[in-house]
Amino acid sequence: MKLPNLFSALAVTGLLTAGVTFSPAPTMAQSIQCGEPYVIARGDSLNQIALRAYGGAVSFQVIYSANSAAIGPNPSFIQEGATLNIPCLEDVSPSTANTSVLRRAATTKALPPPKPRQIRFVVGTDWAPFTNEDQAQGGMITEVTNVAMSLADGKPSYKIDFINDWGAHLQPLISDHAYDFSLVWFKPNCAVIDKLSDDSKFRCNNLDWSQPMFEQIIGYYTRVDQPRPATHRDLFGLHICRPSGYSTFMMEEVDLVEPNIQFTREGTTTGCFEGLVSGKYDAVVLAADVAEGAIARVGAKDKVKFQDHLSQVATMHAVIAKTNPNAKAYIATLDSGITKLKESGEWFRIVTRQLAEHRAKTK
């Protein structure tokens, strides 16, 4: 027996499916006005409601879509007494999608590979000789990065931007992947993470690290008239100064934290050494090359002792968020350039020139 035309149409459109039964609308059933709420009556089905509202079951999906939260996962069962929204099919707003971003292949031939995306570096300033906008080549680390990327495998496209808000570099700039790498950060000893501050723990848990770009000696300084500390523990109970904004992970690693010590930050490197000479502080922790200039500026060369046996080495790295989908590939690319730079001897030439120029300016 041949199906009526309406049943044929439903079968073709896929609307006549298992679990969704169709019952012809009663001959005298009242029409339903779109745009007004409709209360489900006994014996109703979505098919019948669509027929009465639009004159055809083709809009069954429209009604379900407009009421899916109320109907639930099974459109075969609608609750008597529930209220449905019957949308008007004419109330259709134009699309706001940007069609210019759609690309259609006009050929069946193989398309060219996509152009590689630029690797983006963000760097801060005012940290001479390492990163400094007013210094030649933007400072030592900026120059090392620039030359390394020019040598890197695959000759990647890259850019380096100065954004002078260090606090924004790790969050949100690289954590949200607005930039790939930030220059340049000390790597804490993550093997002793329980000893580290929250800032250092964040670095351990959330960042991946390039090869070291520079190894900086962190020095411990006391007055010449003080007893010589044999170990870091001999500094327990003393008042130690470190400039504001400088990491403390190297002190955390050897337990030089409160309450083992009294700790104060000064706004400048010279402020720490002035306090050391005056007796306000018992020790200063600072990179040796930076401390050298600060000691000279306060005229304290004969009053301050560098405790070289307490020195630590801190390594500087480009960092990228572990969540960056390209993290491993980008680090491999950057590392390939750093390796070539060091093997050629160019890394040493950059470092010595930058340090010499910096010392000449700070004498």
PDB file of N, CA and C in Angstrom, residues 28-118:
ATOM      1  N   MET A  28     -10.596  18.724  13.083  1.00  0.00           N
ATOM      2  CA  MET A  28     -11.088  19.991  13.626  1.00  0.00           C
ATOM      3  C   MET A  28     -10.091  20.613  14.602  1.00  0.00           C
ATOM      4  N   ALA A  29      -8.821  20.099  14.616  1.00  0.00           N
ATOM      5  CA  ALA A  29      -7.859  20.631  15.582  1.00  0.00           C
ATOM      6  C   ALA A  29      -7.637  22.113  15.353  1.00  0.00           C
ATOM      7  N   GLN A  30      -7.511  22.847  16.432  1.00  0.00           N
ATOM      8  CA  GLN A  30      -7.334  24.290  16.372  1.00  0.00           C
ATOM      9  C   GLN A  30      -5.927  24.618  15.903  1.00  0.00           C
ATOM     10  N   SER A  31      -5.765  25.630  15.037  1.00  0.00           N
ATOM     11  CA  SER A  31      -4.441  26.052  14.585  1.00  0.00           C
ATOM     12  C   SER A  31      -3.684  26.687  15.750  1.00  0.00           C
ATOM     13  N   ILE A  32      -2.377  26.711  15.626  1.00  0.00           N
ATOM     14  CA  ILE A  32      -1.513  27.271  16.675  1.00  0.00           C
ATOM     15  C   ILE A  32      -0.830  28.511  16.131  1.00  0.00           C
ATOM     16  N   GLN A  33      -0.849  29.577  16.898  1.00  0.00           N
ATOM     17  CA  GLN A  33      -0.271  30.845  16.465  1.00  0.00           C
ATOM     18  C   GLN A  33       1.205  30.910  16.876  1.00  0.00           C
ATOM     19  N   CYS A  34       2.093  31.137  15.887  1.00  0.00           N
ATOM     20  CA  CYS A  34       3.513  31.259  16.231  1.00  0.00           C
ATOM     21  C   CYS A  34       3.746  32.554  16.999  1.00  0.00           C
ATOM     22  N   GLY A  35       4.767  32.542  17.785  1.00  0.00           N
ATOM     23  CA  GLY A  35       5.093  33.723  18.588  1.00  0.00           C
ATOM     24  C   GLY A  35       4.363  33.791  19.894  1.00  0.00           C
ATOM     25  N   GLU A  36       3.424  32.862  20.117  1.00  0.00           N
ATOM     26  CA  GLU A  36       2.671  32.815  21.366  1.00  0.00           C
ATOM     27  C   GLU A  36       2.935  31.473  22.050  1.00  0.00           C
ATOM     28  N   PRO A  37       2.912  31.431  23.377  1.00  0.00           N
ATOM     29  CA  PRO A  37       3.135  30.163  24.073  1.00  0.00           C
ATOM     30  C   PRO A  37       1.999  29.186  23.789  1.00  0.00           C
ATOM     31  N   TYR A  38       2.364  27.912  23.751  1.00  0.00           N
ATOM     32  CA  TYR A  38       1.359  26.879  23.530  1.00  0.00           C
ATOM     33  C   TYR A  38       1.475  25.847  24.647  1.00  0.00           C
ATOM     34  N   VAL A  39       0.298  25.530  25.254  1.00  0.00           N
ATOM     35  CA  VAL A  39       0.253  24.542  26.326  1.00  0.00           C
ATOM     36  C   VAL A  39      -0.087  23.186  25.722  1.00  0.00           C
ATOM     37  N   ILE A  40       0.780  22.217  25.953  1.00  0.00           N
ATOM     38  CA  ILE A  40       0.609  20.894  25.351  1.00  0.00           C
ATOM     39  C   ILE A  40      -0.659  20.238  25.899  1.00  0.00           C
ATOM     40  N   ALA A  41      -1.494  19.757  24.953  1.00  0.00           N
ATOM     41  CA  ALA A  41      -2.757  19.093  25.321  1.00  0.00           C
ATOM     42  C   ALA A  41      -2.586  17.575  25.243  1.00  0.00           C
ATOM     43  N   ARG A  42      -3.520  16.870  25.823  1.00  0.00           N
ATOM     44  CA  ARG A  42      -3.493  15.409  25.814  1.00  0.00           C
ATOM     45  C   ARG A  42      -3.546  14.913  24.372  1.00  0.00           C
ATOM     46  N   GLY A  43      -2.674  13.970  24.009  1.00  0.00           N
ATOM     47  CA  GLY A  43      -2.663  13.412  22.661  1.00  0.00           C
ATOM     48  C   GLY A  43      -1.791  14.172  21.682  1.00  0.00           C
ATOM     49  N   ASP A  44      -1.203  15.308  22.112  1.00  0.00           N
ATOM     50  CA  ASP A  44      -0.343  16.083  21.216  1.00  0.00           C
ATOM     51  C   ASP A  44       0.973  15.358  20.951  1.00  0.00           C
ATOM     52  N   SER A  45       1.548  15.616  19.788  1.00  0.00           N
ATOM     53  CA  SER A  45       2.929  15.238  19.483  1.00  0.00           C
ATOM     54  C   SER A  45       3.583  16.443  18.823  1.00  0.00           C
ATOM     55  N   LEU A  46       4.892  16.444  18.777  1.00  0.00           N
ATOM     56  CA  LEU A  46       5.571  17.571  18.132  1.00  0.00           C
ATOM     57  C   LEU A  46       5.227  17.652  16.651  1.00  0.00           C
ATOM     58  N   ASN A  47       5.018  16.487  16.035  1.00  0.00           N
ATOM     59  CA  ASN A  47       4.627  16.491  14.624  1.00  0.00           C
ATOM     60  C   ASN A  47       3.296  17.196  14.429  1.00  0.00           C
ATOM     61  N   GLN A  48       2.332  16.854  15.276  1.00  0.00           N
ATOM     62  CA  GLN A  48       1.007  17.475  15.160  1.00  0.00           C
ATOM     63  C   GLN A  48       1.091  18.976  15.419  1.00  0.00           C
ATOM     64  N   ILE A  49       1.870  19.348  16.427  1.00  0.00           N
ATOM     65  CA  ILE A  49       2.007  20.777  16.756  1.00  0.00           C
ATOM     66  C   ILE A  49       2.632  21.516  15.584  1.00  0.00           C
ATOM     67  N   ALA A  50       3.630  20.916  14.930  1.00  0.00           N
ATOM     68  CA  ALA A  50       4.267  21.556  13.783  1.00  0.00           C
ATOM     69  C   ALA A  50       3.293  21.705  12.625  1.00  0.00           C
ATOM     70  N   LEU A  51       2.490  20.670  12.384  1.00  0.00           N
ATOM     71  CA  LEU A  51       1.495  20.760  11.320  1.00  0.00           C
ATOM     72  C   LEU A  51       0.514  21.904  11.567  1.00  0.00           C
ATOM     73  N   ARG A  52       0.066  22.048  12.799  1.00  0.00           N
ATOM     74  CA  ARG A  52      -0.943  23.071  13.123  1.00  0.00           C
ATOM     75  C   ARG A  52      -0.317  24.462  13.155  1.00  0.00           C
ATOM     76  N   ALA A  53       0.978  24.537  13.469  1.00  0.00           N
ATOM     77  CA  ALA A  53       1.608  25.852  13.538  1.00  0.00           C
ATOM     78  C   ALA A  53       2.095  26.324  12.180  1.00  0.00           C
ATOM     79  N   TYR A  54       2.629  25.399  11.381  1.00  0.00           N
ATOM     80  CA  TYR A  54       3.280  25.825  10.139  1.00  0.00           C
ATOM     81  C   TYR A  54       2.673  25.194   8.890  1.00  0.00           C
ATOM     82  N   GLY A  55       1.806  24.207   9.093  1.00  0.00           N
ATOM     83  CA  GLY A  55       1.213  23.549   7.934  1.00  0.00           C
ATOM     84  C   GLY A  55       2.076  22.422   7.393  1.00  0.00           C
ATOM     85  N   GLY A  56       3.120  22.050   8.101  1.00  0.00           N
ATOM     86  CA  GLY A  56       3.971  20.955   7.633  1.00  0.00           C
ATOM     87  C   GLY A  56       4.917  20.522   8.734  1.00  0.00           C
ATOM     88  N   ALA A  57       5.237  19.229   8.750  1.00  0.00           N
ATOM     89  CA  ALA A  57       6.085  18.704   9.810  1.00  0.00           C
ATOM     90  C   ALA A  57       7.553  19.010   9.587  1.00  0.00           C
ATOM     91  N   VAL A  58       7.884  19.672   8.478  1.00  0.00           N
ATOM     92  CA  VAL A  58       9.269  20.009   8.213  1.00  0.00           C
ATOM     93  C   VAL A  58       9.871  20.855   9.324  1.00  0.00           C
ATOM     94  N   SER A  59       9.044  21.567  10.099  1.00  0.00           N
ATOM     95  CA  SER A  59       9.544  22.440  11.152  1.00  0.00           C
ATOM     96  C   SER A  59       9.553  21.769  12.518  1.00  0.00           C
ATOM     97  N   PHE A  60       9.383  20.454  12.527  1.00  0.00           N
ATOM     98  CA  PHE A  60       9.449  19.726  13.781  1.00  0.00           C
ATOM     99  C   PHE A  60      10.748  20.035  14.524  1.00  0.00           C
ATOM    100  N   GLN A  61      11.912  20.047  13.784  1.00  0.00           N
ATOM    101  CA  GLN A  61      13.206  20.314  14.402  1.00  0.00           C
ATOM    102  C   GLN A  61      13.269  21.718  14.986  1.00  0.00           C
ATOM    103  N   VAL A  62      12.627  22.671  14.315  1.00  0.00           N
ATOM    104  CA  VAL A  62      12.648  24.059  14.801  1.00  0.00           C
ATOM    105  C   VAL A  62      11.995  24.144  16.173  1.00  0.00           C
ATOM    106  N   ILE A  63      10.864  23.494  16.331  1.00  0.00           N
ATOM    107  CA  ILE A  63      10.158  23.542  17.617  1.00  0.00           C
ATOM    108  C   ILE A  63      10.986  22.852  18.698  1.00  0.00           C
ATOM    109  N   TYR A  64      11.564  21.699  18.325  1.00  0.00           N
ATOM    110  CA  TYR A  64      12.375  21.012  19.334  1.00  0.00           C
ATOM    111  C   TYR A  64      13.580  21.860  19.739  1.00  0.00           C
ATOM    112  N   SER A  65      14.250  22.457  18.768  1.00  0.00           N
ATOM    113  CA  SER A  65      15.426  23.268  19.067  1.00  0.00           C
ATOM    114  C   SER A  65      15.078  24.434  19.978  1.00  0.00           C
ATOM    115  N   ALA A  66      13.902  25.004  19.782  1.00  0.00           N
ATOM    116  CA  ALA A  66      13.494  26.144  20.597  1.00  0.00           C
ATOM    117  C   ALA A  66      13.096  25.732  22.005  1.00  0.00           C
ATOM    118  N   ASN A  67      12.844  24.434  22.219  1.00  0.00           N
ATOM    119  CA  ASN A  67      12.336  23.980  23.514  1.00  0.00           C
ATOM    120  C   ASN A  67      13.088  22.772  24.058  1.00  0.00           C
ATOM    121  N   SER A  68      14.310  22.538  23.571  1.00  0.00           N
ATOM    122  CA  SER A  68      15.018  21.308  23.923  1.00  0.00           C
ATOM    123  C   SER A  68      15.258  21.190  25.421  1.00  0.00           C
ATOM    124  N   ALA A  69      15.521  22.323  26.089  1.00  0.00           N
ATOM    125  CA  ALA A  69      15.773  22.255  27.532  1.00  0.00           C
ATOM    126  C   ALA A  69      14.529  21.782  28.277  1.00  0.00           C
ATOM    127  N   ALA A  70      13.341  22.202  27.816  1.00  0.00           N
ATOM    128  CA  ALA A  70      12.099  21.832  28.483  1.00  0.00           C
ATOM    129  C   ALA A  70      11.666  20.413  28.108  1.00  0.00           C
ATOM    130  N   ILE A  71      11.896  20.027  26.862  1.00  0.00           N
ATOM    131  CA  ILE A  71      11.443  18.717  26.407  1.00  0.00           C
ATOM    132  C   ILE A  71      12.358  17.610  26.905  1.00  0.00           C
ATOM    133  N   GLY A  72      13.646  17.842  26.883  1.00  0.00           N
ATOM    134  CA  GLY A  72      14.598  16.820  27.298  1.00  0.00           C
ATOM    135  C   GLY A  72      15.168  16.067  26.123  1.00  0.00           C
ATOM    136  N   PRO A  73      15.894  14.992  26.382  1.00  0.00           N
ATOM    137  CA  PRO A  73      16.623  14.294  25.319  1.00  0.00           C
ATOM    138  C   PRO A  73      15.765  13.433  24.407  1.00  0.00           C
ATOM    139  N   ASN A  74      14.490  13.198  24.756  1.00  0.00           N
ATOM    140  CA  ASN A  74      13.641  12.324  23.937  1.00  0.00           C
ATOM    141  C   ASN A  74      12.438  13.104  23.438  1.00  0.00           C
ATOM    142  N   PRO A  75      12.470  13.511  22.149  1.00  0.00           N
ATOM    143  CA  PRO A  75      11.345  14.312  21.630  1.00  0.00           C
ATOM    144  C   PRO A  75      10.073  13.511  21.444  1.00  0.00           C
ATOM    145  N   SER A  76      10.148  12.199  21.619  1.00  0.00           N
ATOM    146  CA  SER A  76       8.928  11.388  21.488  1.00  0.00           C
ATOM    147  C   SER A  76       7.981  11.615  22.662  1.00  0.00           C
ATOM    148  N   PHE A  77       8.529  12.084  23.776  1.00  0.00           N
ATOM    149  CA  PHE A  77       7.705  12.239  24.964  1.00  0.00           C
ATOM    150  C   PHE A  77       7.635  13.713  25.336  1.00  0.00           C
ATOM    151  N   ILE A  78       6.460  14.280  25.193  1.00  0.00           N
ATOM    152  CA  ILE A  78       6.230  15.659  25.618  1.00  0.00           C
ATOM    153  C   ILE A  78       5.175  15.647  26.712  1.00  0.00           C
ATOM    154  N   GLN A  79       5.333  16.509  27.671  1.00  0.00           N
ATOM    155  CA  GLN A  79       4.535  16.469  28.884  1.00  0.00           C
ATOM    156  C   GLN A  79       3.263  17.297  28.737  1.00  0.00           C
ATOM    157  N   GLU A  80       2.142  16.660  28.925  1.00  0.00           N
ATOM    158  CA  GLU A  80       0.868  17.379  28.912  1.00  0.00           C
ATOM    159  C   GLU A  80       0.903  18.498  29.956  1.00  0.00           C
ATOM    160  N   GLY A  81       0.456  19.679  29.557  1.00  0.00           N
ATOM    161  CA  GLY A  81       0.429  20.835  30.456  1.00  0.00           C
ATOM    162  C   GLY A  81       1.677  21.687  30.391  1.00  0.00           C
ATOM    163  N   ALA A  82       2.753  21.168  29.762  1.00  0.00           N
ATOM    164  CA  ALA A  82       3.974  21.967  29.625  1.00  0.00           C
ATOM    165  C   ALA A  82       3.771  23.030  28.557  1.00  0.00           C
ATOM    166  N   THR A  83       4.493  24.116  28.687  1.00  0.00           N
ATOM    167  CA  THR A  83       4.349  25.234  27.755  1.00  0.00           C
ATOM    168  C   THR A  83       5.524  25.253  26.782  1.00  0.00           C
ATOM    169  N   LEU A  84       5.207  25.354  25.501  1.00  0.00           N
ATOM    170  CA  LEU A  84       6.219  25.411  24.451  1.00  0.00           C
ATOM    171  C   LEU A  84       6.277  26.797  23.842  1.00  0.00           C
ATOM    172  N   ASN A  85       7.476  27.167  23.419  1.00  0.00           N
ATOM    173  CA  ASN A  85       7.650  28.378  22.621  1.00  0.00           C
ATOM    174  C   ASN A  85       7.562  27.988  21.154  1.00  0.00           C
ATOM    175  N   ILE A  86       6.644  28.589  20.423  1.00  0.00           N
ATOM    176  CA  ILE A  86       6.474  28.290  18.997  1.00  0.00           C
ATOM    177  C   ILE A  86       7.071  29.454  18.209  1.00  0.00           C
ATOM    178  N   PRO A  87       8.297  29.325  17.735  1.00  0.00           N
ATOM    179  CA  PRO A  87       8.928  30.458  17.056  1.00  0.00           C
ATOM    180  C   PRO A  87       8.303  30.725  15.699  1.00  0.00           C
ATOM    181  N   CYS A  88       8.331  31.953  15.298  1.00  0.00           N
ATOM    182  CA  CYS A  88       7.867  32.323  13.961  1.00  0.00           C
ATOM    183  C   CYS A  88       9.032  32.175  12.984  1.00  0.00           C
ATOM    184  N   LEU A  89       8.804  31.502  11.889  1.00  0.00           N
ATOM    185  CA  LEU A  89       9.873  31.235  10.936  1.00  0.00           C
ATOM    186  C   LEU A  89      10.321  32.491  10.219  1.00  0.00           C
ATOM    187  N   GLU A  90       9.500  33.519  10.238  1.00  0.00           N
ATOM    188  CA  GLU A  90       9.883  34.762   9.562  1.00  0.00           C
ATOM    189  C   GLU A  90      10.878  35.584  10.404  1.00  0.00           C
ATOM    190  N   ASP A  91      10.954  35.288  11.722  1.00  0.00           N
ATOM    191  CA  ASP A  91      11.822  36.079  12.610  1.00  0.00           C
ATOM    192  C   ASP A  91      13.261  35.560  12.556  1.00  0.00           C
ATOM    193  N   VAL A  92      13.865  35.698  11.399  1.00  0.00           N
ATOM    194  CA  VAL A  92      15.225  35.214  11.202  1.00  0.00           C
ATOM    195  C   VAL A  92      16.134  36.401  10.934  1.00  0.00           C
ATOM    196  N   SER A  93      17.111  36.626  11.811  1.00  0.00           N
ATOM    197  CA  SER A  93      18.022  37.764  11.637  1.00  0.00           C
ATOM    198  C   SER A  93      19.144  37.375  10.688  1.00  0.00           C
ATOM    199  N   PRO A  94      19.719  38.361   9.993  1.00  0.00           N
ATOM    200  CA  PRO A  94      20.814  38.044   9.072  1.00  0.00           C
ATOM    201  C   PRO A  94      22.054  37.573   9.823  1.00  0.00           C
ATOM    202  N   SER A  95      22.884  36.781   9.162  1.00  0.00           N
ATOM    203  CA  SER A  95      24.100  36.273   9.771  1.00  0.00           C
ATOM    204  C   SER A  95      25.087  37.397  10.026  1.00  0.00           C
ATOM    205  N   THR A  96      25.800  37.300  11.141  1.00  0.00           N
ATOM    206  CA  THR A  96      26.868  38.262  11.449  1.00  0.00           C
ATOM    207  C   THR A  96      28.241  37.643  11.245  1.00  0.00           C
ATOM    208  N   ALA A  97      28.300  36.434  10.685  1.00  0.00           N
ATOM    209  CA  ALA A  97      29.588  35.779  10.478  1.00  0.00           C
ATOM    210  C   ALA A  97      30.407  36.523   9.440  1.00  0.00           C
ATOM    211  N   ASN A  98      31.707  36.557   9.639  1.00  0.00           N
ATOM    212  CA  ASN A  98      32.639  37.203   8.716  1.00  0.00           C
ATOM    213  C   ASN A  98      32.998  36.215   7.616  1.00  0.00           C
ATOM    214  N   THR A  99      32.360  36.358   6.468  1.00  0.00           N
ATOM    215  CA  THR A  99      32.573  35.398   5.389  1.00  0.00           C
ATOM    216  C   THR A  99      33.936  35.544   4.727  1.00  0.00           C
ATOM    217  N   SER A 100      34.634  36.657   5.009  1.00  0.00           N
ATOM    218  CA  SER A 100      35.938  36.855   4.376  1.00  0.00           C
ATOM    219  C   SER A 100      36.978  35.858   4.878  1.00  0.00           C
ATOM    220  N   VAL A 101      36.712  35.236   6.043  1.00  0.00           N
ATOM    221  CA  VAL A 101      37.686  34.282   6.567  1.00  0.00           C
ATOM    222  C   VAL A 101      37.482  32.890   5.981  1.00  0.00           C
ATOM    223  N   LEU A 102      36.428  32.703   5.206  1.00  0.00           N
ATOM    224  CA  LEU A 102      36.178  31.408   4.586  1.00  0.00           C
ATOM    225  C   LEU A 102      37.012  31.284   3.314  1.00  0.00           C
ATOM    226  N   ARG A 103      37.696  30.177   3.172  1.00  0.00           N
ATOM    227  CA  ARG A 103      38.534  29.963   1.997  1.00  0.00           C
ATOM    228  C   ARG A 103      38.101  28.681   1.324  1.00  0.00           C
ATOM    229  N   ARG A 104      37.841  28.780   0.044  1.00  0.00           N
ATOM    230  CA  ARG A 104      37.393  27.609  -0.713  1.00  0.00           C
ATOM    231  C   ARG A 104      38.447  27.253  -1.755  1.00  0.00           C
ATOM    232  N   ALA A 105      38.817  25.992  -1.794  1.00  0.00           N
ATOM    233  CA  ALA A 105      39.801  25.547  -2.768  1.00  0.00           C
ATOM    234  C   ALA A 105      39.185  25.571  -4.162  1.00  0.00           C
ATOM    235  N   ALA A 106      39.879  26.230  -5.100  1.00  0.00           N
ATOM    236  CA  ALA A 106      39.369  26.338  -6.455  1.00  0.00           C
ATOM    237  C   ALA A 106      40.014  25.318  -7.386  1.00  0.00           C
ATOM    238  N   THR A 107      40.725  24.381  -6.807  1.00  0.00           N
ATOM    239  CA  THR A 107      41.417  23.392  -7.618  1.00  0.00           C
ATOM    240  C   THR A 107      41.444  22.064  -6.884  1.00  0.00           C
ATOM    241  N   THR A 108      41.613  21.004  -7.667  1.00  0.00           N
ATOM    242  CA  THR A 108      41.778  19.685  -7.054  1.00  0.00           C
ATOM    243  C   THR A 108      43.248  19.332  -6.883  1.00  0.00           C
ATOM    244  N   LYS A 109      44.148  20.212  -7.320  1.00  0.00           N
ATOM    245  CA  LYS A 109      45.576  19.973  -7.164  1.00  0.00           C
ATOM    246  C   LYS A 109      45.986  20.155  -5.705  1.00  0.00           C
ATOM    247  N   ALA A 110      47.153  19.636  -5.374  1.00  0.00           N
ATOM    248  CA  ALA A 110      47.655  19.763  -4.003  1.00  0.00           C
ATOM    249  C   ALA A 110      47.876  21.234  -3.658  1.00  0.00           C
ATOM    250  N   LEU A 111      47.353  21.643  -2.511  1.00  0.00           N
ATOM    251  CA  LEU A 111      47.513  23.030  -2.075  1.00  0.00           C
ATOM    252  C   LEU A 111      48.892  23.222  -1.456  1.00  0.00           C
ATOM    253  N   PRO A 112      49.431  24.439  -1.505  1.00  0.00           N
ATOM    254  CA  PRO A 112      50.737  24.684  -0.882  1.00  0.00           C
ATOM    255  C   PRO A 112      50.633  24.545   0.631  1.00  0.00           C
ATOM    256  N   PRO A 113      51.722  24.174   1.296  1.00  0.00           N
ATOM    257  CA  PRO A 113      51.676  24.065   2.770  1.00  0.00           C
ATOM    258  C   PRO A 113      51.436  25.431   3.387  1.00  0.00           C
ATOM    259  N   PRO A 114      50.833  25.474   4.590  1.00  0.00           N
ATOM    260  CA  PRO A 114      50.593  26.758   5.242  1.00  0.00           C
ATOM    261  C   PRO A 114      51.912  27.435   5.589  1.00  0.00           C
ATOM    262  N   LYS A 115      51.892  28.755   5.564  1.00  0.00           N
ATOM    263  CA  LYS A 115      53.083  29.502   5.947  1.00  0.00           C
ATOM    264  C   LYS A 115      53.310  29.332   7.445  1.00  0.00           C
ATOM    265  N   PRO A 116      54.561  29.146   7.844  1.00  0.00           N
ATOM    266  CA  PRO A 116      54.825  28.982   9.283  1.00  0.00           C
ATOM    267  C   PRO A 116      54.474  30.248  10.058  1.00  0.00           C
ATOM    268  N   ARG A 117      53.909  30.058  11.230  1.00  0.00           N
ATOM    269  CA  ARG A 117      53.541  31.200  12.063  1.00  0.00           C
ATOM    270  C   ARG A 117      54.791  31.781  12.706  1.00  0.00           C
ATOM    271  N   GLN A 118      54.813  33.092  12.860  1.00  0.00           N
ATOM    272  CA  GLN A 118      55.935  33.732  13.533  1.00  0.00           C
ATOM    273  C   GLN A 118      56.057  33.250  14.971  1.00  0.00           C
TER     274      GLN A 118
END
